[in-house]
Structure formats: C-alpha cells, structure tokens
Coordinates of C-alpha atoms in Angstrom, one line a residue:
Chain A
M1 CA 0.0 0.0 0.0
I2 CA 2.7 2.5 1.0
Q3 CA 4.7 1.4 -2.1
Y4 CA 1.7 2.0 -4.2
A5 CA 1.1 5.4 -2.7
I6 CA 4.7 6.4 -3.4
R7 CA 4.5 5.2 -7.0
R8 CA 1.3 7.0 -7.5
L9 CA 2.8 10.2 -6.1
L10 CA 5.8 9.9 -8.3
L11 CA 3.6 9.4 -11.3
A12 CA 2.0 12.8 -10.6
V13 CA 5.3 14.5 -10.9
P14 CA 5.7 14.2 -14.7
T15 CA 2.0 15.0 -15.1
L16 CA 2.4 18.2 -13.2
L17 CA 5.5 19.1 -15.1
G18 CA 3.7 18.5 -18.4
V19 CA 0.8 20.6 -17.2
S20 CA 3.2 23.5 -16.3
M21 CA 4.8 23.2 -19.8
L22 CA 1.4 23.3 -21.5
V23 CA 0.3 26.2 -19.5
F24 CA 3.6 28.0 -20.1
G25 CA 3.0 27.3 -23.8
I26 CA -0.5 29.0 -23.9
L27 CA 1.2 32.5 -24.1
R28 CA 4.1 31.5 -26.3
M29 CA 2.0 29.5 -28.8
L30 CA -0.3 32.5 -29.6
P31 CA -0.3 33.0 -33.3
G32 CA 1.8 36.0 -34.3
D33 CA 3.8 37.9 -31.7
P34 CA 2.7 37.2 -28.1
A35 CA 3.8 40.6 -26.9
T36 CA 1.6 42.3 -29.5
A37 CA -1.3 40.0 -28.4
L38 CA -0.7 40.9 -24.8
A39 CA -0.4 44.6 -25.5
G40 CA -3.6 44.8 -27.5
V41 CA -4.3 46.2 -31.0
H42 CA -3.8 49.9 -30.1
A43 CA -0.6 49.7 -28.2
T44 CA 2.4 51.7 -29.2
Q45 CA 5.7 50.1 -30.1
E46 CA 7.2 51.1 -26.6
V47 CA 4.4 49.4 -24.8
V48 CA 4.9 46.2 -26.8
E49 CA 8.6 46.3 -26.1
R50 CA 8.0 46.9 -22.4
I51 CA 5.7 43.9 -22.2
R52 CA 8.1 41.8 -24.1
A53 CA 10.8 42.6 -21.6
E54 CA 8.4 42.2 -18.6
H55 CA 7.4 38.7 -19.6
G56 CA 10.9 37.8 -20.7
L57 CA 9.6 37.1 -24.2
D58 CA 12.9 38.3 -25.7
K59 CA 14.9 35.4 -24.1
P60 CA 15.4 31.9 -25.5
I61 CA 12.5 29.6 -24.8
H62 CA 14.2 27.3 -22.3
L63 CA 15.3 30.2 -20.2
Q64 CA 11.8 31.6 -20.4
Y65 CA 10.5 28.2 -19.1
L66 CA 13.0 28.1 -16.2
G67 CA 12.1 31.7 -15.3
F68 CA 8.4 30.7 -15.4
M69 CA 9.0 27.8 -13.1
K70 CA 11.1 29.8 -10.7
D71 CA 8.3 32.4 -10.5
L72 CA 5.8 29.7 -10.1
F73 CA 7.4 28.3 -7.0
R74 CA 7.5 31.7 -5.5
G75 CA 3.8 31.9 -6.2
N76 CA 4.3 34.6 -8.8
L77 CA 2.2 34.1 -11.9
G78 CA 2.6 37.6 -13.3
K79 CA 0.0 40.4 -13.4
S80 CA -3.4 40.6 -14.9
I81 CA -3.5 42.8 -17.9
R82 CA -7.0 43.9 -17.1
T83 CA -6.7 44.7 -13.4
A84 CA -2.9 44.9 -12.9
L85 CA -3.5 42.8 -9.8
P86 CA -1.2 39.8 -9.2
V87 CA -2.6 36.7 -11.0
T88 CA -2.2 34.6 -7.9
T89 CA -4.5 36.9 -5.9
E90 CA -7.1 36.9 -8.6
V91 CA -7.1 33.1 -9.1
V92 CA -7.0 32.1 -5.5
S93 CA -9.9 34.3 -4.6
R94 CA -11.9 32.7 -7.4
L95 CA -10.9 29.1 -6.5
I96 CA -12.9 28.9 -3.3
P97 CA -16.3 29.6 -4.9
T98 CA -15.5 26.9 -7.5
L99 CA -14.5 24.4 -4.9
E100 CA -17.6 25.2 -2.9
L101 CA -19.9 24.7 -5.9
T102 CA -18.2 21.5 -6.9
A103 CA -18.2 20.0 -3.4
V104 CA -21.9 20.8 -2.8
S105 CA -22.8 19.4 -6.2
M106 CA -20.8 16.2 -5.5
V107 CA -22.6 15.6 -2.2
L108 CA -25.9 16.2 -3.9
A109 CA -25.0 13.9 -6.8
V110 CA -23.8 11.1 -4.6
L111 CA -26.8 11.3 -2.2
L112 CA -29.5 11.6 -4.9
G113 CA -27.8 9.2 -7.3
V114 CA -27.2 6.4 -4.9
I115 CA -30.7 6.7 -3.3
V116 CA -32.5 6.7 -6.7
G117 CA -30.3 3.9 -8.0
V118 CA -30.9 1.7 -5.0
I119 CA -34.7 2.2 -5.0
S120 CA -34.7 1.5 -8.8
A121 CA -32.7 -1.7 -8.3
A122 CA -34.9 -2.8 -5.3
K123 CA -38.1 -2.3 -7.4
P124 CA -36.9 -2.9 -10.9
Y125 CA -39.3 -2.6 -13.9
T126 CA -41.8 -0.5 -11.9
V127 CA -43.1 3.0 -12.7
F128 CA -40.4 4.5 -10.3
D129 CA -37.7 2.6 -12.1
Y130 CA -38.7 3.6 -15.6
G131 CA -39.5 7.1 -14.5
S132 CA -36.1 7.7 -12.8
M133 CA -34.2 6.0 -15.6
L134 CA -36.0 8.2 -18.2
G135 CA -35.1 11.2 -16.0
A136 CA -31.5 10.0 -15.9
L137 CA -31.4 9.9 -19.7
V138 CA -32.7 13.5 -19.9
G139 CA -30.2 14.5 -17.3
L140 CA -27.4 13.0 -19.3
S141 CA -28.5 14.5 -22.6
A142 CA -29.5 18.1 -21.6
P143 CA -26.6 20.6 -21.9
V144 CA -25.6 21.9 -18.5
F145 CA -25.9 25.5 -19.5
W146 CA -29.4 25.0 -21.0
L147 CA -30.5 23.2 -17.9
G148 CA -29.2 26.1 -15.8
L149 CA -31.1 28.6 -17.9
M150 CA -34.3 26.6 -17.7
L151 CA -34.1 26.3 -13.9
M152 CA -33.4 30.0 -13.7
L153 CA -36.3 30.8 -16.0
L154 CA -38.7 28.7 -13.8
F155 CA -37.5 29.2 -10.3
S156 CA -36.2 32.8 -10.4
L157 CA -37.9 34.6 -13.2
Q158 CA -41.3 32.9 -13.2
L159 CA -41.8 31.8 -9.6
G160 CA -39.3 34.3 -8.0
W161 CA -38.3 31.7 -5.4
L162 CA -34.6 31.8 -5.8
P163 CA -32.0 34.4 -6.9
A164 CA -31.0 34.1 -10.5
A165 CA -27.3 35.0 -10.3
G166 CA -24.4 35.8 -8.0
R167 CA -23.0 34.3 -4.8
G168 CA -24.3 35.1 -1.4
D169 CA -26.2 33.0 1.1
F170 CA -27.1 29.4 0.6
R171 CA -30.1 30.2 -1.5
H172 CA -27.7 31.4 -4.2
L173 CA -26.1 28.0 -4.2
I174 CA -29.2 26.0 -4.9
L175 CA -29.8 26.5 -8.6
P176 CA -26.1 26.3 -9.6
S177 CA -25.4 23.2 -7.6
V178 CA -28.5 21.4 -8.8
T179 CA -27.6 22.3 -12.4
L180 CA -24.1 21.1 -12.0
A181 CA -25.1 18.0 -10.2
A182 CA -27.8 16.8 -12.6
S183 CA -25.7 14.8 -15.1
S184 CA -23.7 13.2 -12.2
V185 CA -26.9 12.3 -10.4
A186 CA -28.1 10.7 -13.6
L187 CA -24.9 8.7 -14.2
I188 CA -24.5 7.6 -10.6
A189 CA -28.1 6.5 -10.4
R190 CA -27.8 4.5 -13.6
F191 CA -24.6 2.9 -12.5
T192 CA -25.8 2.2 -8.9
R193 CA -28.9 0.5 -10.4
S194 CA -27.0 -1.8 -12.7
T195 CA -24.4 -2.7 -10.1
M196 CA -27.0 -3.4 -7.5
L197 CA -29.0 -5.5 -9.9
E198 CA -25.9 -7.6 -10.5
V199 CA -25.1 -7.9 -6.8
L200 CA -28.6 -8.8 -6.0
R201 CA -28.3 -11.9 -8.2
S202 CA -25.4 -13.3 -6.2
E203 CA -25.7 -16.4 -4.1
Y204 CA -24.9 -14.7 -0.8
I205 CA -27.9 -12.5 -1.3
A206 CA -30.0 -15.6 -1.8
T207 CA -28.5 -17.0 1.4
A208 CA -29.3 -13.7 3.3
R209 CA -32.9 -13.9 2.1
A210 CA -33.1 -17.6 2.9
K211 CA -32.0 -16.7 6.5
G212 CA -35.2 -14.7 6.6
L213 CA -33.6 -11.3 6.8
R214 CA -35.8 -8.3 6.1
E215 CA -35.6 -7.2 2.5
S216 CA -34.5 -3.7 3.5
R217 CA -31.6 -5.2 5.5
V218 CA -30.6 -7.5 2.6
I219 CA -30.5 -4.5 0.2
L220 CA -28.8 -1.9 2.4
R221 CA -26.5 -4.1 4.5
H222 CA -25.6 -7.0 2.2
A223 CA -26.0 -5.7 -1.3
L224 CA -25.2 -2.0 -1.1
S225 CA -22.0 -2.4 1.0
N226 CA -20.7 -4.7 -1.7
A227 CA -21.9 -2.6 -4.6
M228 CA -20.3 0.5 -3.1
I229 CA -16.8 -0.2 -4.4
P230 CA -17.6 0.0 -8.1
I231 CA -19.9 2.9 -7.3
L232 CA -17.1 4.8 -5.6
T233 CA -15.0 4.3 -8.8
I234 CA -17.6 6.1 -10.8
I235 CA -18.0 8.8 -8.2
G236 CA -14.2 9.4 -8.3
L237 CA -14.4 9.8 -12.0
R238 CA -17.1 12.5 -11.7
F239 CA -14.8 15.1 -10.2
G240 CA -13.5 15.9 -13.7
A241 CA -17.0 16.2 -15.1
L242 CA -18.0 18.5 -12.3
L243 CA -15.0 20.8 -12.7
S244 CA -15.6 20.9 -16.4
G245 CA -19.3 21.5 -15.9
A246 CA -18.5 24.2 -13.4
V247 CA -16.9 26.3 -16.1
L248 CA -20.3 26.4 -17.9
T249 CA -22.5 26.6 -14.8
E250 CA -20.5 29.5 -13.4
N251 CA -21.0 31.4 -16.6
V252 CA -24.8 30.9 -16.5
F253 CA -25.3 32.0 -12.9
A254 CA -22.6 34.7 -12.8
W255 CA -20.9 32.6 -10.1
P256 CA -17.6 34.3 -9.3
G257 CA -15.5 31.1 -9.7
V258 CA -12.3 30.2 -11.5
G259 CA -14.2 28.8 -14.6
R260 CA -15.9 32.1 -15.2
L261 CA -12.5 33.8 -14.8
V262 CA -11.0 31.6 -17.5
V263 CA -13.7 32.4 -20.0
D264 CA -13.8 36.1 -19.2
S265 CA -10.0 36.3 -19.5
I266 CA -10.0 34.6 -22.8
S267 CA -12.5 37.1 -24.2
A268 CA -10.5 39.9 -22.7
R269 CA -7.2 38.4 -24.0
D270 CA -5.9 38.5 -20.5
Y271 CA -3.5 35.6 -21.1
P272 CA -1.5 35.7 -17.8
V273 CA -4.9 35.2 -15.9
V274 CA -5.9 32.4 -18.4
Q275 CA -2.6 30.7 -17.6
G276 CA -3.0 31.0 -13.9
A277 CA -6.6 29.9 -13.8
V278 CA -6.1 26.9 -16.1
L279 CA -3.0 25.9 -14.1
M280 CA -5.0 26.1 -10.8
I281 CA -7.8 24.0 -12.2
A282 CA -5.5 21.3 -13.6
V283 CA -3.4 21.1 -10.5
S284 CA -6.5 20.8 -8.2
F285 CA -7.8 18.1 -10.5
V286 CA -4.5 16.1 -10.4
F287 CA -4.5 16.3 -6.6
I288 CA -8.2 15.3 -6.3
N289 CA -7.5 12.3 -8.5
L290 CA -4.4 11.4 -6.4
V291 CA -6.5 11.5 -3.2
V292 CA -9.3 9.5 -4.8
D293 CA -6.9 6.8 -6.0
L294 CA -5.3 6.6 -2.6
L295 CA -8.7 6.4 -0.9
Y296 CA -9.6 3.4 -3.1
G297 CA -6.8 1.5 -1.4
V298 CA -8.3 2.2 2.0
V299 CA -11.9 1.4 1.0
N300 CA -11.2 -1.6 -1.2
P301 CA -8.8 -4.2 0.3
R302 CA -9.1 -6.3 -2.9
I303 CA -7.3 -3.7 -5.0
R304 CA -4.1 -5.0 -6.6
Y305 CA -1.1 -2.8 -6.5
D306 CA 0.8 -3.8 -9.5
Chain B
M1 CA -38.3 -10.0 -21.5
L2 CA -39.9 -6.7 -20.9
K3 CA -36.5 -5.4 -20.0
R4 CA -35.0 -6.6 -23.3
L5 CA -37.7 -5.1 -25.3
V6 CA -37.4 -1.7 -23.7
K7 CA -33.6 -1.7 -24.3
H8 CA -34.1 -2.7 -27.9
K9 CA -36.8 -0.1 -28.4
L10 CA -34.7 2.6 -26.9
A11 CA -31.8 1.9 -29.3
I12 CA -34.2 2.1 -32.2
L13 CA -35.6 5.3 -30.9
G14 CA -32.0 6.6 -30.7
A15 CA -31.4 5.5 -34.3
L16 CA -34.6 7.2 -35.4
I17 CA -33.7 10.5 -33.7
V18 CA -30.2 10.4 -35.3
L19 CA -31.7 9.7 -38.6
A20 CA -34.2 12.6 -38.3
F21 CA -31.3 15.0 -37.6
L22 CA -29.3 13.6 -40.5
V23 CA -32.4 14.2 -42.8
A24 CA -32.8 17.7 -41.4
A25 CA -29.1 18.5 -42.1
A26 CA -29.2 17.0 -45.6
F27 CA -32.4 18.7 -46.7
A28 CA -32.2 21.9 -44.6
P29 CA -32.8 24.3 -47.5
Y30 CA -36.0 22.4 -48.4
L31 CA -37.2 21.9 -44.8
A32 CA -36.5 25.4 -43.4
P33 CA -39.5 27.7 -44.0
R34 CA -37.3 30.8 -44.2
D35 CA -33.8 32.1 -44.7
P36 CA -31.9 31.5 -41.4
L37 CA -29.8 34.6 -41.8
K38 CA -32.4 37.1 -43.0
S39 CA -33.1 39.5 -40.2
S40 CA -36.0 42.0 -39.9
L41 CA -36.0 44.2 -36.8
R42 CA -39.7 44.8 -37.0
E43 CA -40.2 41.0 -36.5
A44 CA -37.8 40.7 -33.6
R45 CA -38.6 38.7 -30.5
K46 CA -41.9 37.4 -31.8
P47 CA -43.3 34.5 -29.8
P48 CA -44.2 31.2 -31.6
S49 CA -47.1 31.8 -34.0
P50 CA -48.3 30.2 -37.2
T51 CA -46.0 32.4 -39.2
Y52 CA -43.0 31.7 -37.1
P53 CA -43.6 28.2 -35.5
L54 CA -40.8 28.7 -32.9
G55 CA -40.8 32.4 -32.9
T56 CA -38.0 34.8 -33.9
D57 CA -34.7 35.9 -32.2
H58 CA -33.4 39.4 -31.3
L59 CA -32.8 40.2 -35.0
G60 CA -36.1 38.9 -36.1
R61 CA -34.7 35.7 -37.7
D62 CA -36.9 32.7 -37.9
L63 CA -35.8 30.4 -35.0
L64 CA -37.1 27.2 -36.6
S65 CA -35.1 27.8 -39.8
R66 CA -32.0 28.6 -37.7
I67 CA -32.4 25.4 -35.7
I68 CA -32.8 23.3 -38.9
F69 CA -29.7 24.9 -40.5
G70 CA -28.0 24.6 -37.1
T71 CA -28.2 20.8 -37.5
R72 CA -25.7 21.0 -40.3
V73 CA -23.3 23.0 -38.1
S74 CA -23.6 20.8 -35.0
L75 CA -23.3 17.5 -36.9
L76 CA -20.4 18.8 -39.0
M77 CA -18.6 19.9 -35.8
A78 CA -19.3 16.6 -34.1
V79 CA -18.2 14.4 -37.1
I80 CA -15.0 16.4 -37.6
S81 CA -14.0 16.5 -34.0
V82 CA -14.8 12.8 -33.5
G83 CA -12.8 12.1 -36.7
I84 CA -9.8 14.0 -35.3
G85 CA -9.9 12.0 -32.0
L86 CA -10.4 8.8 -33.9
A87 CA -7.7 9.4 -36.5
V88 CA -5.1 10.4 -34.0
G89 CA -6.1 8.4 -30.9
T90 CA -6.6 5.0 -32.6
P91 CA -3.1 4.5 -34.1
V92 CA -1.4 6.0 -31.1
G93 CA -3.4 3.7 -28.7
A94 CA -2.8 0.6 -30.9
L95 CA 1.0 1.2 -31.1
S96 CA 1.2 2.1 -27.4
G97 CA -0.6 -1.1 -26.4
F98 CA 1.0 -3.4 -28.8
Y99 CA 4.7 -2.4 -28.3
G100 CA 4.5 -1.5 -24.6
G101 CA 7.7 -0.6 -22.9
A102 CA 9.1 2.9 -23.3
T103 CA 6.7 3.9 -26.1
D104 CA 3.8 3.0 -23.9
M105 CA 5.2 4.8 -20.9
V106 CA 5.8 8.0 -22.7
T107 CA 2.4 7.9 -24.5
Q108 CA 0.6 7.3 -21.3
R109 CA 2.3 10.1 -19.5
I110 CA 1.3 12.5 -22.4
V111 CA -2.3 11.2 -22.0
D112 CA -2.1 11.8 -18.3
I113 CA -1.1 15.4 -19.0
M114 CA -3.9 15.9 -21.4
M115 CA -6.4 14.3 -19.0
A116 CA -5.2 16.7 -16.2
F117 CA -7.4 19.3 -17.9
P118 CA -10.9 18.0 -17.1
G119 CA -13.5 17.7 -19.8
I120 CA -14.2 20.9 -21.8
L121 CA -11.2 22.7 -20.2
L122 CA -8.7 21.1 -22.6
A123 CA -10.8 22.4 -25.5
I124 CA -11.0 25.8 -23.8
V125 CA -7.2 25.9 -23.5
V126 CA -6.8 25.1 -27.2
V127 CA -9.3 27.8 -28.1
A128 CA -7.5 30.2 -25.9
V129 CA -4.4 29.7 -28.0
L130 CA -5.9 29.4 -31.5
G131 CA -8.7 32.0 -30.9
P132 CA -12.4 31.5 -31.0
G133 CA -14.2 30.3 -34.1
L134 CA -16.0 27.3 -35.7
W135 CA -13.0 25.5 -37.1
N136 CA -10.8 26.1 -34.0
A137 CA -13.6 24.8 -31.8
M138 CA -13.8 21.6 -33.8
L139 CA -10.0 21.2 -33.6
A140 CA -10.1 21.9 -29.9
V141 CA -12.9 19.3 -29.2
G142 CA -11.1 16.8 -31.5
I143 CA -7.8 17.2 -29.6
S144 CA -9.5 16.7 -26.3
F145 CA -11.0 13.4 -27.6
V146 CA -7.6 12.0 -28.4
P147 CA -6.8 10.7 -24.9
T148 CA -10.0 8.8 -24.6
Y149 CA -9.4 7.0 -27.9
V150 CA -5.8 6.3 -26.9
R151 CA -7.0 4.8 -23.6
V152 CA -9.8 2.7 -25.0
V153 CA -7.9 1.3 -28.0
R154 CA -4.8 0.6 -25.9
G155 CA -7.0 -1.3 -23.4
A156 CA -8.5 -3.4 -26.1
V157 CA -5.1 -4.0 -27.8
L158 CA -3.5 -5.0 -24.5
E159 CA -6.1 -7.7 -24.1
L160 CA -5.8 -8.9 -27.7
R161 CA -2.1 -9.1 -28.1
E162 CA -1.9 -12.1 -25.7
R163 CA -4.4 -14.1 -27.7
E164 CA -3.5 -17.3 -29.6
F165 CA -4.3 -15.9 -33.1
V166 CA -1.8 -13.1 -32.5
E167 CA 0.7 -15.6 -31.2
A168 CA 0.1 -17.8 -34.3
S169 CA 0.6 -14.8 -36.7
R170 CA 3.8 -13.9 -34.9
A171 CA 5.0 -17.5 -35.3
T172 CA 4.6 -17.3 -39.0
G173 CA 7.0 -14.3 -39.0
A174 CA 4.5 -11.6 -39.6
S175 CA 5.7 -8.0 -38.8
G176 CA 4.2 -6.0 -35.9
L177 CA 2.5 -3.6 -38.3
H178 CA 0.9 -6.5 -40.2
I179 CA -0.4 -8.1 -37.0
I180 CA -1.9 -4.8 -35.8
V181 CA -3.6 -4.0 -39.1
R182 CA -4.8 -7.5 -40.1
H183 CA -5.4 -9.2 -36.8
I184 CA -5.7 -6.7 -33.9
M185 CA -7.6 -3.8 -35.5
P186 CA -10.5 -5.8 -36.9
N187 CA -11.1 -7.0 -33.3
C188 CA -11.1 -3.4 -32.0
I189 CA -13.9 -2.3 -34.3
A190 CA -16.7 -2.9 -31.8
P191 CA -15.3 -0.7 -29.0
I192 CA -14.3 2.0 -31.5
I193 CA -17.8 2.1 -33.0
V194 CA -19.4 2.3 -29.6
L195 CA -17.0 4.9 -28.4
S196 CA -17.4 7.0 -31.5
T197 CA -21.2 7.0 -31.2
L198 CA -21.1 8.1 -27.6
Q199 CA -18.4 10.7 -28.4
M200 CA -20.7 12.2 -31.0
A201 CA -23.0 13.0 -28.1
S202 CA -20.2 14.6 -26.2
A203 CA -19.0 16.4 -29.2
I204 CA -22.4 18.0 -29.8
L205 CA -22.5 19.0 -26.1
W206 CA -19.0 20.4 -26.0
A207 CA -19.3 22.3 -29.3
A208 CA -22.5 23.8 -28.1
G209 CA -20.8 24.6 -24.8
L210 CA -18.0 26.5 -26.6
G211 CA -20.6 28.2 -28.8
Y212 CA -22.6 29.3 -25.7
L213 CA -19.4 30.7 -24.1
G214 CA -18.7 32.6 -27.3
L215 CA -15.6 30.6 -28.0
G216 CA -17.1 28.4 -30.8
A217 CA -19.1 29.3 -33.8
Q218 CA -19.5 33.1 -34.2
P219 CA -22.6 35.0 -35.2
P220 CA -24.4 34.9 -37.5
T221 CA -23.6 31.2 -38.0
P222 CA -26.8 29.3 -36.8
E223 CA -25.1 27.1 -34.2
W224 CA -27.3 25.8 -31.4
G225 CA -25.0 26.7 -28.5
A226 CA -24.3 30.2 -29.9
M227 CA -28.0 30.8 -30.5
L228 CA -28.7 30.0 -26.9
G229 CA -25.9 32.2 -25.7
E230 CA -27.1 35.1 -27.9
G231 CA -30.6 34.6 -26.5
Y232 CA -29.2 34.9 -23.0
N233 CA -26.7 37.7 -23.6
Y234 CA -29.3 40.0 -25.1
G235 CA -31.3 39.7 -22.0
M236 CA -34.0 37.9 -23.8
I237 CA -34.6 35.1 -21.4
R238 CA -37.2 37.3 -19.7
V239 CA -38.9 38.8 -22.7
A240 CA -38.5 36.0 -25.2
P241 CA -37.7 32.8 -23.4
H242 CA -38.3 30.7 -26.5
V243 CA -35.0 31.9 -27.9
T244 CA -33.2 30.1 -25.1
I245 CA -35.6 27.2 -24.8
F246 CA -35.8 25.7 -28.3
P247 CA -32.1 25.5 -29.4
G248 CA -31.5 23.7 -26.1
V249 CA -34.2 21.2 -26.9
A250 CA -32.5 20.5 -30.2
I251 CA -29.2 19.9 -28.5
A252 CA -30.7 17.7 -25.8
L253 CA -32.6 15.6 -28.5
A254 CA -29.6 15.1 -30.7
V255 CA -27.4 14.1 -27.7
L256 CA -30.2 11.8 -26.4
G257 CA -30.3 10.1 -29.9
F258 CA -26.6 9.4 -30.0
N259 CA -26.5 8.3 -26.4
L260 CA -29.4 5.8 -26.9
L261 CA -27.9 4.5 -30.1
G262 CA -24.5 4.2 -28.4
D263 CA -25.9 2.3 -25.4
G264 CA -27.8 0.0 -27.8
L265 CA -24.7 -0.6 -29.9
R266 CA -22.6 -1.3 -26.8
D267 CA -25.1 -3.9 -25.5
A268 CA -25.4 -5.5 -28.9
L269 CA -21.7 -5.5 -30.0
D270 CA -19.7 -5.7 -26.8
P271 CA -21.6 -6.0 -23.5
R272 CA -18.3 -6.2 -21.6
L273 CA -17.8 -2.5 -22.3
R274 CA -20.7 -1.7 -19.9
G275 CA -19.5 0.6 -17.2
R276 CA -16.3 1.3 -19.0
L277 CA -17.8 3.3 -21.8

C-alpha cells in the first residue's frame, strides 16, 4: 500500500511538469507575436517592447520556461492585464467559490444518485424505475448551461423563489449546484442501479434472504455495501466532469469562480490570468485524482497494487 | 423479457432520432420555412405563432429555420471532432498497447497530462491559443477526444495481443504492423464504433458549450449553442424565453439520440464495455 502510494505520487510529478509546460505554452503559442497580443491592438511600439521585456519574451524559450517555473514556485504568476493585480490573488480568490460549488454538487450527486439507484434496483421494472431512468437519460443529454437557464427561468424569473445569479447566502447555491449535479446524479443513479441488480443476483444475497432477513436489510446491508466499491470508482471519475461543468455553470449563474474567470479572461485576451486559472484547475484536478486513488486502497482491500 | 424489449426499443428510438437529424441536415434548405440569416428588426422577439412556428430571435430571424440549419453546423462539428480524435487516438493507442515498454510509458504520461485538464477545459485551452471560431472549436474538441481514444484502444489491444491468433501470426514471422492492421484492429472495431457514437453525443454537447461561451461558432452562424448564448446575452430570457428554450431542446434531443444509439450498440456489439464506456 505504501509502495503504491509512493509510486502514485511519483507518477503525478511528470503530469504536473507537463501541465506546467502546456500552461507555459499558452502564451508563447499564440499566433503571431505574443507581446503584441498581450499589449492589444492599439498599443504603441514602446508598450509592446516593455511587455516583451516584462514577460521575458525576448529570451530563448528554455530560459523563459526556467524563469516561469522559478516564479511559479515563488507563487508569482505575473500580473493581470485587465486589473494589474497579481494573477495569484485573482485566481486564489476565485478558486474557493468553484470548490464550494463543486463540493456541494458532489454531495448532492452522490446522495441523490445512490438513493435513486438503490430504489430502482430494489423495485426494478416498476413505474419508479422507468421514470427515474428516463429522468436520468434526460439529465445526461441536456446541456448543463441550458438546464441552468431553464431552472433560472422557472425558479427565479417565473416563480421568483430563488436568486438568478451571483453568490451570497445558501439560496444562491441551490440553482447552480442542482444544475451542475444533474448529469452526475443521472450517471451515478444508472450505475448504482445496474451494479445493485448484478449484486442482488449473487448467491450470498439468496442466502441472506433464505435466512429470513428483512428485504431492507438485505439490500442496504448486504448488497449496497458490496456494490459501493464500483460505485465509488464512478464517483471518483465524476470530479473531472464536475470541474468541467462548473466552467459552464458559473457562466450561466454569474458565479464568481475560476471557470468564469477563464472564459472572461480569454474574451479579454488577459493571457496571464488564463494561464494562472487553467493551471490552478488542472493542479487541483491532479490532486483530487491522487487523493481519490489513494482512498480506493483504503476502501477496497481487494485492489491490486501492480 | 420486458427489459430486453425496452432496451431494444430505446436503441431504435435513438437511431430514429439520429436519422431525423441527418435528414434535417441534408435537406435543410427544403425543410426550413425561411432564410436562417435574414433579419428583420420589425419582426424581432416574436413568440411562436403560425408564421414563425418557434418564434424569432433578437434580430427577427426565424428560429425554426435557424435550428434546422444549425443541425448542419452541429453535426459537422461533431463528425469532424470525433474524426480527429479517432484518426489520432486509434493508431497511437494501438501502437502504445502493442509495443508496450518505453513507447507506452511516454504515451501514457502524455495522455495523463492531457487528462489533467478536465472535460471541456482542454478544449478551452486550445481555443485560448488558437482563438475562438467554428474551425478552431472543432479542432479543440477533437484534440480533447484524443486521450479517450488512446486509452480505450490501448486497453483493447493489451487484451488482444496475448491471444492465440496473434501468437500464431507472430510465429509465421508476420511483422508487428501486419499483426496490428490485419489481426488486432479488426477486433477493435466494436469498442471503436461504440465509443465514436457516444463521443458524437459529447462532441455536440461540447461544441454547443463552446458556442454558448462565445468561444465556438461566431454569429451569424446558426449554431445551437451560440444561438442559446445570444438569446441569453441580449437579456431575452425574460422577454423572449423561446430563444433560449428551443435551441437547447434541439441539442438535448440530438445528444439523447446518439446516447441511446451508443448504449444500444454497446449492448449488442460488446456488452463487456458496460461501465467502461
């Protein structure tokens, strides 16, 4: 287990290095002259030259990368072109709302997904089962931004029950997190159902029933606890989908997160911020995956470490 | 029995939906009642009526015609981006899985790096570099599909290369490339078909997502995601909600069609892929 953990940690190093190179490349791979792109269309030649020197764009590429990495370890990601604030400040202040939204959506997705999946598997081929699986199909197919707009249309604009945009008390969190969770609820519910149905066919379930256990105990205690391991795998895989969906959801609900920052910065050609925000999302994702992988080892004693 | 029938019916429903969109794309000029680009400010923001079955947008363009022509844009984007993922990811995955060793190690680390950018973010990074636009968005979505193809094809090849028929071919002195092309790839067709169908659904979603964010197709191109985004940006969700509702229905239906078809194909061609794809 310890050996596996170390190996897994070591594997994250080349990934993070590669991520840093790719993010470094965002600015240098811009078509044409990056300094001109940074300075904007109306900049004078002096401004362009100053920006070129400021970002070290006049040096050879490997030295630029070394400088980038040195700055990175000092927590210096450059300055935003729009606001002139340090990129680190901008990005870190936006990361918390994103993590908040993602975490709440994850809890929602797991709770709802597992509950619906278990009930569907316990009562298969009933109205509830067909209804919820149909709902899951819709949840998987509807684009997240459209779903968000429809919920906003219904609950904020028509009924006036919930705020349409922004971040504040927990009422602001309801629509964005439901929107973001929807496709994950659908996927987890479908997967829980099929895994549970498979487990419920095993012999030890027949034994448990033959012992005269109550059906609720058979399902929750004997079946669910064994179905949980594959379900956890799917849950672990959903973090990426949630972070990805957050980019769109934040834009719908004007949620001040890092995903919205990325999109706004691309539109404003604020490349230092694009770099910083993208780097932050990717690094968070690599760490979340690392933690998820290590947790499997704890949860599932059957896992093979080879 | 009932279960089987429903499964089967859902796959057929998926195929019918996909077919309907293909027909709409092919015959758009004949099916669309009006010119999708012709605006008329006097007719702006009209709710659905007999003249405009789905209403008009902020420039008075007929929404139904725009959605029908949008089928062309969305399907084209999906086919091309899935094509890019397929064309690059399949050979890389096959070589990586077949030869193993250092090739595999390096390839898998590169895939790890690409997968560190979750979902649509990799496509957004590509668009950030190349600039927004229809073709760049296709390329971006295509690139972000590459790692999935590499992983799936590699997984299939890893399993196949240990089989007897590969061993037999190797014993006759066949070259690695010959074995891959003649013996391994034909056995990878099923997962590739299933994956490609499901990726069509993702491609439509992602292309629409980029369009919505203003990073994909640019106005006046009738692209579903961009139409929805325009509908929202011009503050029309309150005064003319149909402009945001209908393009989304089109996206959801198309995605549903490909998902149902993909699920059905998976169960028919290769049930072992269940849970993996």
